[in-house]
Amino acid sequence: MANPKPLMAKSSGTETADAAVQSALRTLDAEGGGIAAIAAALQSDLRTPFIAAADLIKNAKGRLIVTGLGKSGHIGRKIAATFASTGTPAFFVHAAEASHGDLGMITADDVILALSWSGEQPEMKNLISYAVRFRIAVIAMTAERESSLAKAADVALTLPKAREACPHNLAPTTSSLMMLALGDALAIALLEGRGFTSIDFSVLHPGGKLGALLKYTRDLMHSGDAVPLKPLGTKMSEALVEMTSKGFGCVGIVDVRGHLAGIVTDGDLRRHMGPDLMTATVDEVMTRNPKTIDRDVLAGEALEILNSSKITTLIVTDAGKPVGIVHLHDFLRAGVA
């Protein structure tokens, strides 16, 4: 009878989990080192070419054409999308497809941002030749200062060398993140240089939660007769009817000039609960100088006020007079919260 095979020791689930976490930490440490290296380079050798690249893009009459292959191509697509969404017209052209008709998408007024870690991708040769022929400015993003791409470019953004997070130093990981980070840095530098505002941003991002956050209070508020209001001197019995009928759990109190003088909330009712509550006036119960909001405030900012103040309703005012009211539920329905 043959001897049974020895049993292999199996690592526990905890050991496997710990190994995965340690691997993740090594990856983040390696990639963090790459970002730190870029920050250091921007304060030395990378400073001048970065400024030149930003000026080229900012002063271009046409668009920014981002190009690359492989992982650099994937990063290039994201960089182009970031530029486009922050006020710099941009789109991605695949370096290999450029040689099969897509060169026609690039004009003499454009600027090309070419991504290649090695700077020696043969598929990019025709695109660079086209740029030279029609005097189209080229910005290279590469790790090789003496590469063909860097030498052919008008501006070379030379990334510092860094080890990949891959244990074999092969799979593009740290290098991809470094390209992405430098692309983001360029896009944000141009955003700030152009004075691109949240209003400009909202024009380009009308959809999804981001679009909802960029709506204004005026887009969400209830106005007119829907706003619960009563004048100073009103009996609490009447104020309670107004609160109940309008359904916001509060009633704004206005003075003789129509300015907001205070607010009566459910909390105020609880604090003043007693046999004389219904015969008291709102003046005795209301919270004076309540939090209000302007109708031109972004919805995201209004939501932050609600959350930080731990309240559910804000009265919208214009020059001190109530013109609307917004409730937390309005933000939920709009997809803001």
CSV table of C-alpha atoms in Angstrom, one decimal:
chain,number,residue,atom,x,y,z
A,1,MET,CA,0.0,0.0,0.0
A,2,ALA,CA,1.4,3.4,-1.0
A,3,ASN,CA,2.2,5.9,1.6
A,4,PRO,CA,-0.4,8.7,1.7
A,5,LYS,CA,0.7,12.1,0.4
A,6,PRO,CA,1.6,14.5,3.2
A,7,LEU,CA,-1.0,17.1,3.9
A,8,MET,CA,-0.1,20.6,2.8
A,9,ALA,CA,-0.4,23.3,5.5
A,10,LYS,CA,-3.1,25.8,4.5
A,11,SER,CA,-2.7,29.4,5.5
A,12,SER,CA,-5.6,30.8,7.5
A,13,GLY,CA,-8.1,33.3,6.1
A,14,THR,CA,-6.6,35.9,8.5
A,15,GLU,CA,-3.1,35.3,7.1
A,16,THR,CA,-4.4,35.7,3.6
A,17,ALA,CA,-6.2,38.9,4.4
A,18,ASP,CA,-3.1,40.3,6.2
A,19,ALA,CA,-1.0,39.5,3.1
A,20,ALA,CA,-3.5,41.3,0.9
A,21,VAL,CA,-3.4,44.4,3.1
A,22,GLN,CA,0.4,44.4,3.3
A,23,SER,CA,0.5,44.1,-0.5
A,24,ALA,CA,-1.9,47.0,-0.9
A,25,LEU,CA,0.1,49.1,1.5
A,26,ARG,CA,3.3,48.4,-0.5
A,27,THR,CA,1.5,49.5,-3.7
A,28,LEU,CA,0.2,52.7,-2.1
A,29,ASP,CA,3.7,53.5,-0.7
A,30,ALA,CA,5.3,53.0,-4.1
A,31,GLU,CA,2.7,55.1,-5.9
A,32,GLY,CA,2.8,57.7,-3.2
A,33,GLY,CA,6.6,57.9,-3.8
A,34,GLY,CA,5.9,58.6,-7.5
A,35,ILE,CA,3.6,61.5,-6.7
A,36,ALA,CA,6.2,62.9,-4.2
A,37,ALA,CA,8.9,62.7,-6.9
A,38,ILE,CA,6.7,64.8,-9.3
A,39,ALA,CA,6.1,67.4,-6.5
A,40,ALA,CA,9.9,67.6,-6.0
A,41,ALA,CA,10.6,67.8,-9.7
A,42,LEU,CA,8.1,70.7,-10.1
A,43,GLN,CA,10.2,72.7,-7.8
A,44,SER,CA,13.3,72.1,-9.9
A,45,ASP,CA,13.8,70.7,-13.4
A,46,LEU,CA,10.1,70.3,-14.2
A,47,ARG,CA,9.1,73.8,-13.2
A,48,THR,CA,10.1,75.6,-16.5
A,49,PRO,CA,8.6,73.1,-18.9
A,50,PHE,CA,5.4,72.9,-16.9
A,51,ILE,CA,4.9,76.6,-17.1
A,52,ALA,CA,5.7,76.5,-20.9
A,53,ALA,CA,3.2,73.6,-21.4
A,54,ALA,CA,0.4,75.5,-19.5
A,55,ASP,CA,1.1,78.6,-21.6
A,56,LEU,CA,1.0,76.7,-24.9
A,57,ILE,CA,-2.4,75.1,-24.0
A,58,LYS,CA,-3.8,78.4,-22.6
A,59,ASN,CA,-2.9,80.4,-25.7
A,60,ALA,CA,-3.9,77.8,-28.3
A,61,LYS,CA,-6.5,79.0,-30.8
A,62,GLY,CA,-7.7,75.4,-31.2
A,63,ARG,CA,-8.1,72.5,-28.9
A,64,LEU,CA,-5.9,70.2,-26.8
A,65,ILE,CA,-5.4,66.9,-28.5
A,66,VAL,CA,-4.3,64.2,-26.1
A,67,THR,CA,-2.8,61.0,-27.5
A,68,GLY,CA,-1.2,57.8,-26.3
A,69,LEU,CA,-1.2,54.0,-26.6
A,70,GLY,CA,-1.8,51.2,-24.1
A,71,LYS,CA,-2.0,52.3,-20.5
A,72,SER,CA,-0.8,55.7,-21.5
A,73,GLY,CA,-3.8,55.9,-23.9
A,74,HIS,CA,-6.2,55.0,-21.1
A,75,ILE,CA,-4.7,57.7,-18.9
A,76,GLY,CA,-4.8,60.1,-21.9
A,77,ARG,CA,-8.5,59.6,-22.3
A,78,LYS,CA,-9.1,60.6,-18.7
A,79,ILE,CA,-6.8,63.6,-18.9
A,80,ALA,CA,-8.6,64.8,-22.0
A,81,ALA,CA,-12.0,64.4,-20.2
A,82,THR,CA,-10.7,66.4,-17.2
A,83,PHE,CA,-9.4,69.2,-19.4
A,84,ALA,CA,-12.7,69.3,-21.3
A,85,SER,CA,-14.8,69.5,-18.2
A,86,THR,CA,-12.7,72.3,-16.6
A,87,GLY,CA,-12.8,74.8,-19.5
A,88,THR,CA,-10.1,73.6,-21.9
A,89,PRO,CA,-11.6,72.2,-25.1
A,90,ALA,CA,-9.9,68.8,-25.5
A,91,PHE,CA,-10.4,65.3,-26.9
A,92,PHE,CA,-8.4,62.1,-27.2
A,93,VAL,CA,-7.0,60.7,-30.5
A,94,HIS,CA,-5.5,57.2,-30.4
A,95,ALA,CA,-2.0,57.3,-31.6
A,96,ALA,CA,-2.3,54.2,-33.8
A,97,GLU,CA,-5.7,55.2,-35.3
A,98,ALA,CA,-4.2,58.6,-36.2
A,99,SER,CA,-2.3,57.0,-39.0
A,100,HIS,CA,-5.6,55.6,-40.4
A,101,GLY,CA,-7.5,58.8,-41.0
A,102,ASP,CA,-7.8,60.4,-37.5
A,103,LEU,CA,-5.0,62.8,-38.3
A,104,GLY,CA,-7.7,64.7,-40.1
A,105,MET,CA,-9.2,65.5,-36.6
A,106,ILE,CA,-6.1,67.6,-35.8
A,107,THR,CA,-5.7,71.2,-37.1
A,108,ALA,CA,-2.8,73.6,-37.2
A,109,ASP,CA,-4.4,75.6,-34.4
A,110,ASP,CA,-4.4,72.7,-32.0
A,111,VAL,CA,-1.8,71.6,-29.4
A,112,ILE,CA,-0.9,67.9,-29.0
A,113,LEU,CA,-0.2,66.4,-25.6
A,114,ALA,CA,1.5,63.0,-26.3
A,115,LEU,CA,1.9,60.5,-23.5
A,116,SER,CA,4.5,57.7,-23.6
A,117,TRP,CA,6.6,56.5,-20.7
A,118,SER,CA,9.4,55.3,-22.9
A,119,GLY,CA,9.0,58.0,-25.6
A,120,GLU,CA,9.8,55.4,-28.3
A,121,GLN,CA,6.4,54.0,-29.4
A,122,PRO,CA,6.7,53.5,-33.2
A,123,GLU,CA,2.9,54.0,-33.7
A,124,MET,CA,3.4,57.6,-32.7
A,125,LYS,CA,6.0,58.4,-35.4
A,126,ASN,CA,3.4,59.4,-38.1
A,127,LEU,CA,1.5,61.6,-35.7
A,128,ILE,CA,4.7,63.5,-34.7
A,129,SER,CA,5.7,63.8,-38.4
A,130,TYR,CA,2.3,65.3,-39.1
A,131,ALA,CA,2.7,67.8,-36.3
A,132,VAL,CA,6.1,68.8,-37.5
A,133,ARG,CA,4.9,69.2,-41.1
A,134,PHE,CA,2.0,71.5,-40.1
A,135,ARG,CA,3.8,73.2,-37.3
A,136,ILE,CA,1.5,71.9,-34.6
A,137,ALA,CA,2.9,72.4,-31.1
A,138,VAL,CA,3.7,69.2,-29.3
A,139,ILE,CA,4.0,68.6,-25.5
A,140,ALA,CA,5.6,65.3,-24.6
A,141,MET,CA,4.9,63.6,-21.3
A,142,THR,CA,7.6,60.9,-20.9
A,143,ALA,CA,10.2,59.6,-18.5
A,144,GLU,CA,13.0,59.6,-21.1
A,145,ARG,CA,14.6,63.0,-21.6
A,146,GLU,CA,16.6,61.7,-24.6
A,147,SER,CA,13.8,59.8,-26.2
A,148,SER,CA,12.6,60.4,-29.8
A,149,LEU,CA,9.3,61.9,-28.5
A,150,ALA,CA,11.0,64.3,-26.1
A,151,LYS,CA,13.5,65.5,-28.7
A,152,ALA,CA,10.7,66.1,-31.3
A,153,ALA,CA,8.4,68.0,-28.9
A,154,ASP,CA,8.3,71.7,-28.4
A,155,VAL,CA,8.0,71.1,-24.6
A,156,ALA,CA,9.1,68.0,-22.8
A,157,LEU,CA,7.5,67.2,-19.4
A,158,THR,CA,10.1,64.7,-18.2
A,159,LEU,CA,8.7,62.6,-15.4
A,160,PRO,CA,11.1,61.5,-12.7
A,161,LYS,CA,12.0,57.8,-12.7
A,162,ALA,CA,10.1,55.7,-10.2
A,163,ARG,CA,9.7,52.0,-9.5
A,164,GLU,CA,6.4,50.4,-10.5
A,165,ALA,CA,4.2,49.1,-7.7
A,166,CYS,CA,4.3,45.7,-9.5
A,167,PRO,CA,6.9,43.5,-7.7
A,168,HIS,CA,8.4,42.6,-11.1
A,169,ASN,CA,8.7,46.4,-11.9
A,170,LEU,CA,6.8,45.6,-15.1
A,171,ALA,CA,3.0,46.3,-15.0
A,172,PRO,CA,2.4,50.1,-15.5
A,173,THR,CA,1.1,51.2,-12.1
A,174,THR,CA,3.2,54.0,-10.5
A,175,SER,CA,4.0,55.3,-13.9
A,176,SER,CA,0.4,55.5,-15.0
A,177,LEU,CA,-0.6,57.3,-11.8
A,178,MET,CA,2.2,59.8,-12.2
A,179,MET,CA,1.0,60.7,-15.7
A,180,LEU,CA,-2.5,61.1,-14.5
A,181,ALA,CA,-1.4,63.3,-11.6
A,182,LEU,CA,0.7,65.5,-13.9
A,183,GLY,CA,-2.2,65.8,-16.3
A,184,ASP,CA,-4.6,66.8,-13.5
A,185,ALA,CA,-2.0,69.3,-12.3
A,186,LEU,CA,-1.9,70.9,-15.7
A,187,ALA,CA,-5.7,71.0,-16.0
A,188,ILE,CA,-6.2,72.6,-12.6
A,189,ALA,CA,-3.5,75.1,-13.2
A,190,LEU,CA,-5.4,76.2,-16.4
A,191,LEU,CA,-8.7,76.1,-14.6
A,192,GLU,CA,-7.4,78.5,-11.9
A,193,GLY,CA,-5.5,80.6,-14.5
A,194,ARG,CA,-8.7,81.1,-16.5
A,195,GLY,CA,-10.8,82.0,-13.4
A,196,PHE,CA,-13.1,79.0,-14.2
A,197,THR,CA,-15.9,79.3,-11.6
A,198,SER,CA,-18.5,76.9,-10.2
A,199,ILE,CA,-21.0,78.6,-12.5
A,200,ASP,CA,-18.9,77.7,-15.5
A,201,PHE,CA,-18.6,74.2,-14.1
A,202,SER,CA,-22.3,73.8,-13.8
A,203,VAL,CA,-22.8,74.7,-17.5
A,204,LEU,CA,-20.6,71.7,-18.4
A,205,HIS,CA,-22.1,69.3,-15.8
A,206,PRO,CA,-25.9,69.5,-15.9
A,207,GLY,CA,-26.5,65.8,-15.3
A,208,GLY,CA,-26.2,63.3,-12.4
A,209,LYS,CA,-25.5,64.1,-8.8
A,210,LEU,CA,-22.7,66.5,-9.7
A,211,GLY,CA,-25.2,68.4,-11.9
A,212,ALA,CA,-27.7,68.4,-9.0
A,213,LEU,CA,-25.1,69.8,-6.6
A,214,LEU,CA,-24.6,72.6,-9.0
A,215,LYS,CA,-28.2,73.7,-9.1
A,216,TYR,CA,-29.1,76.8,-7.3
A,217,THR,CA,-31.4,77.2,-4.2
A,218,ARG,CA,-33.8,79.1,-6.5
A,219,ASP,CA,-34.1,76.0,-8.6
A,220,LEU,CA,-35.3,73.9,-5.6
A,221,MET,CA,-37.2,76.4,-3.4
A,222,HIS,CA,-41.0,76.7,-2.9
A,223,SER,CA,-42.2,80.2,-3.4
A,224,GLY,CA,-45.4,82.3,-3.3
A,225,ASP,CA,-48.3,81.0,-1.3
A,226,ALA,CA,-46.4,77.8,-0.5
A,227,VAL,CA,-44.1,79.7,2.0
A,228,PRO,CA,-45.5,79.5,5.5
A,229,LEU,CA,-45.5,83.1,6.9
A,230,LYS,CA,-47.3,85.1,9.6
A,231,PRO,CA,-46.8,88.6,10.9
A,232,LEU,CA,-45.6,89.6,14.3
A,233,GLY,CA,-48.4,89.6,17.0
A,234,THR,CA,-50.1,86.5,15.5
A,235,LYS,CA,-51.6,84.1,18.0
A,236,MET,CA,-49.9,80.7,18.2
A,237,SER,CA,-53.1,79.0,17.4
A,238,GLU,CA,-53.2,80.7,14.0
A,239,ALA,CA,-49.5,80.1,13.5
A,240,LEU,CA,-49.9,76.4,14.2
A,241,VAL,CA,-52.6,76.2,11.5
A,242,GLU,CA,-50.2,77.8,9.0
A,243,MET,CA,-47.4,75.4,10.0
A,244,THR,CA,-49.7,72.4,9.6
A,245,SER,CA,-51.3,73.4,6.3
A,246,LYS,CA,-48.0,74.2,4.6
A,247,GLY,CA,-46.3,71.1,5.8
A,248,PHE,CA,-42.7,72.4,6.4
A,249,GLY,CA,-42.7,72.1,10.2
A,250,CYS,CA,-42.1,75.8,10.6
A,251,VAL,CA,-43.5,79.2,10.0
A,252,GLY,CA,-41.6,82.4,9.2
A,253,ILE,CA,-42.5,85.5,11.1
A,254,VAL,CA,-42.3,88.9,9.3
A,255,ASP,CA,-42.3,92.5,10.6
A,256,VAL,CA,-44.4,95.4,9.2
A,257,ARG,CA,-41.8,96.0,6.5
A,258,GLY,CA,-42.0,92.3,5.3
A,259,HIS,CA,-38.6,91.5,6.7
A,260,LEU,CA,-38.0,88.1,8.3
A,261,ALA,CA,-38.0,88.7,12.1
A,262,GLY,CA,-38.0,85.1,13.3
A,263,ILE,CA,-39.2,81.5,12.8
A,264,VAL,CA,-41.3,79.2,14.8
A,265,THR,CA,-40.3,75.5,14.5
A,266,ASP,CA,-41.4,72.2,15.9
A,267,GLY,CA,-38.6,72.6,18.4
A,268,ASP,CA,-39.9,75.9,19.5
A,269,LEU,CA,-43.3,74.3,20.2
A,270,ARG,CA,-41.7,71.6,22.3
A,271,ARG,CA,-39.7,74.1,24.3
A,272,HIS,CA,-42.7,76.3,25.0
A,273,MET,CA,-45.2,73.5,25.5
A,274,GLY,CA,-47.8,74.5,28.2
A,275,PRO,CA,-51.4,75.4,28.8
A,276,ASP,CA,-50.9,79.0,27.6
A,277,LEU,CA,-49.1,78.1,24.4
A,278,MET,CA,-52.1,78.5,22.0
A,279,THR,CA,-52.9,82.0,23.4
A,280,ALA,CA,-49.4,83.2,23.4
A,281,THR,CA,-48.1,85.3,20.4
A,282,VAL,CA,-45.5,84.2,18.0
A,283,ASP,CA,-43.2,87.0,19.4
A,284,GLU,CA,-42.9,85.0,22.6
A,285,VAL,CA,-42.2,81.7,21.0
A,286,MET,CA,-40.2,82.3,17.9
A,287,THR,CA,-36.4,82.0,17.4
A,288,ARG,CA,-35.1,85.4,16.4
A,289,ASN,CA,-32.5,85.9,13.6
A,290,PRO,CA,-32.9,82.4,12.1
A,291,LYS,CA,-30.5,80.9,9.6
A,292,THR,CA,-31.5,81.9,6.1
A,293,ILE,CA,-30.1,81.4,2.6
A,294,ASP,CA,-29.8,83.4,-0.6
A,295,ARG,CA,-31.5,82.1,-3.7
A,296,ASP,CA,-28.3,82.3,-5.7
A,297,VAL,CA,-26.4,79.8,-3.4
A,298,LEU,CA,-25.5,76.5,-5.0
A,299,ALA,CA,-27.5,73.5,-3.8
A,300,GLY,CA,-24.4,71.7,-2.5
A,301,GLU,CA,-23.6,74.6,-0.3
A,302,ALA,CA,-27.2,74.9,1.0
A,303,LEU,CA,-27.2,71.2,1.8
A,304,GLU,CA,-23.9,71.6,3.8
A,305,ILE,CA,-25.6,74.4,5.8
A,306,LEU,CA,-28.6,72.1,6.6
A,307,ASN,CA,-26.3,69.3,7.7
A,308,SER,CA,-23.8,71.4,9.7
A,309,SER,CA,-26.7,73.2,11.5
A,310,LYS,CA,-28.7,70.0,12.0
A,311,ILE,CA,-31.9,71.5,10.6
A,312,THR,CA,-34.2,70.4,7.9
A,313,THR,CA,-35.5,73.7,6.5
A,314,LEU,CA,-34.1,77.0,5.4
A,315,ILE,CA,-36.1,80.2,4.5
A,316,VAL,CA,-34.8,81.8,1.3
A,317,THR,CA,-34.4,85.6,1.6
A,318,ASP,CA,-33.7,88.5,-0.7
A,319,ALA,CA,-32.6,91.7,0.9
A,320,GLY,CA,-34.0,90.4,4.2
A,321,LYS,CA,-37.5,89.5,2.9
A,322,PRO,CA,-38.6,85.8,2.6
A,323,VAL,CA,-39.0,84.8,-1.0
A,324,GLY,CA,-39.0,81.0,-0.7
A,325,ILE,CA,-38.3,77.9,1.5
A,326,VAL,CA,-36.3,74.8,0.9
A,327,HIS,CA,-36.6,71.5,2.8
A,328,LEU,CA,-34.1,68.6,3.0
A,329,HIS,CA,-36.6,66.5,1.1
A,330,ASP,CA,-36.3,68.9,-1.9
A,331,PHE,CA,-32.5,68.1,-2.0
A,332,LEU,CA,-33.3,64.4,-1.8
A,333,ARG,CA,-35.8,64.5,-4.7
A,334,ALA,CA,-33.3,66.5,-6.8
A,335,GLY,CA,-30.6,63.9,-6.2
A,336,VAL,CA,-28.4,66.3,-4.3
A,337,ALA,CA,-28.3,64.4,-1.0
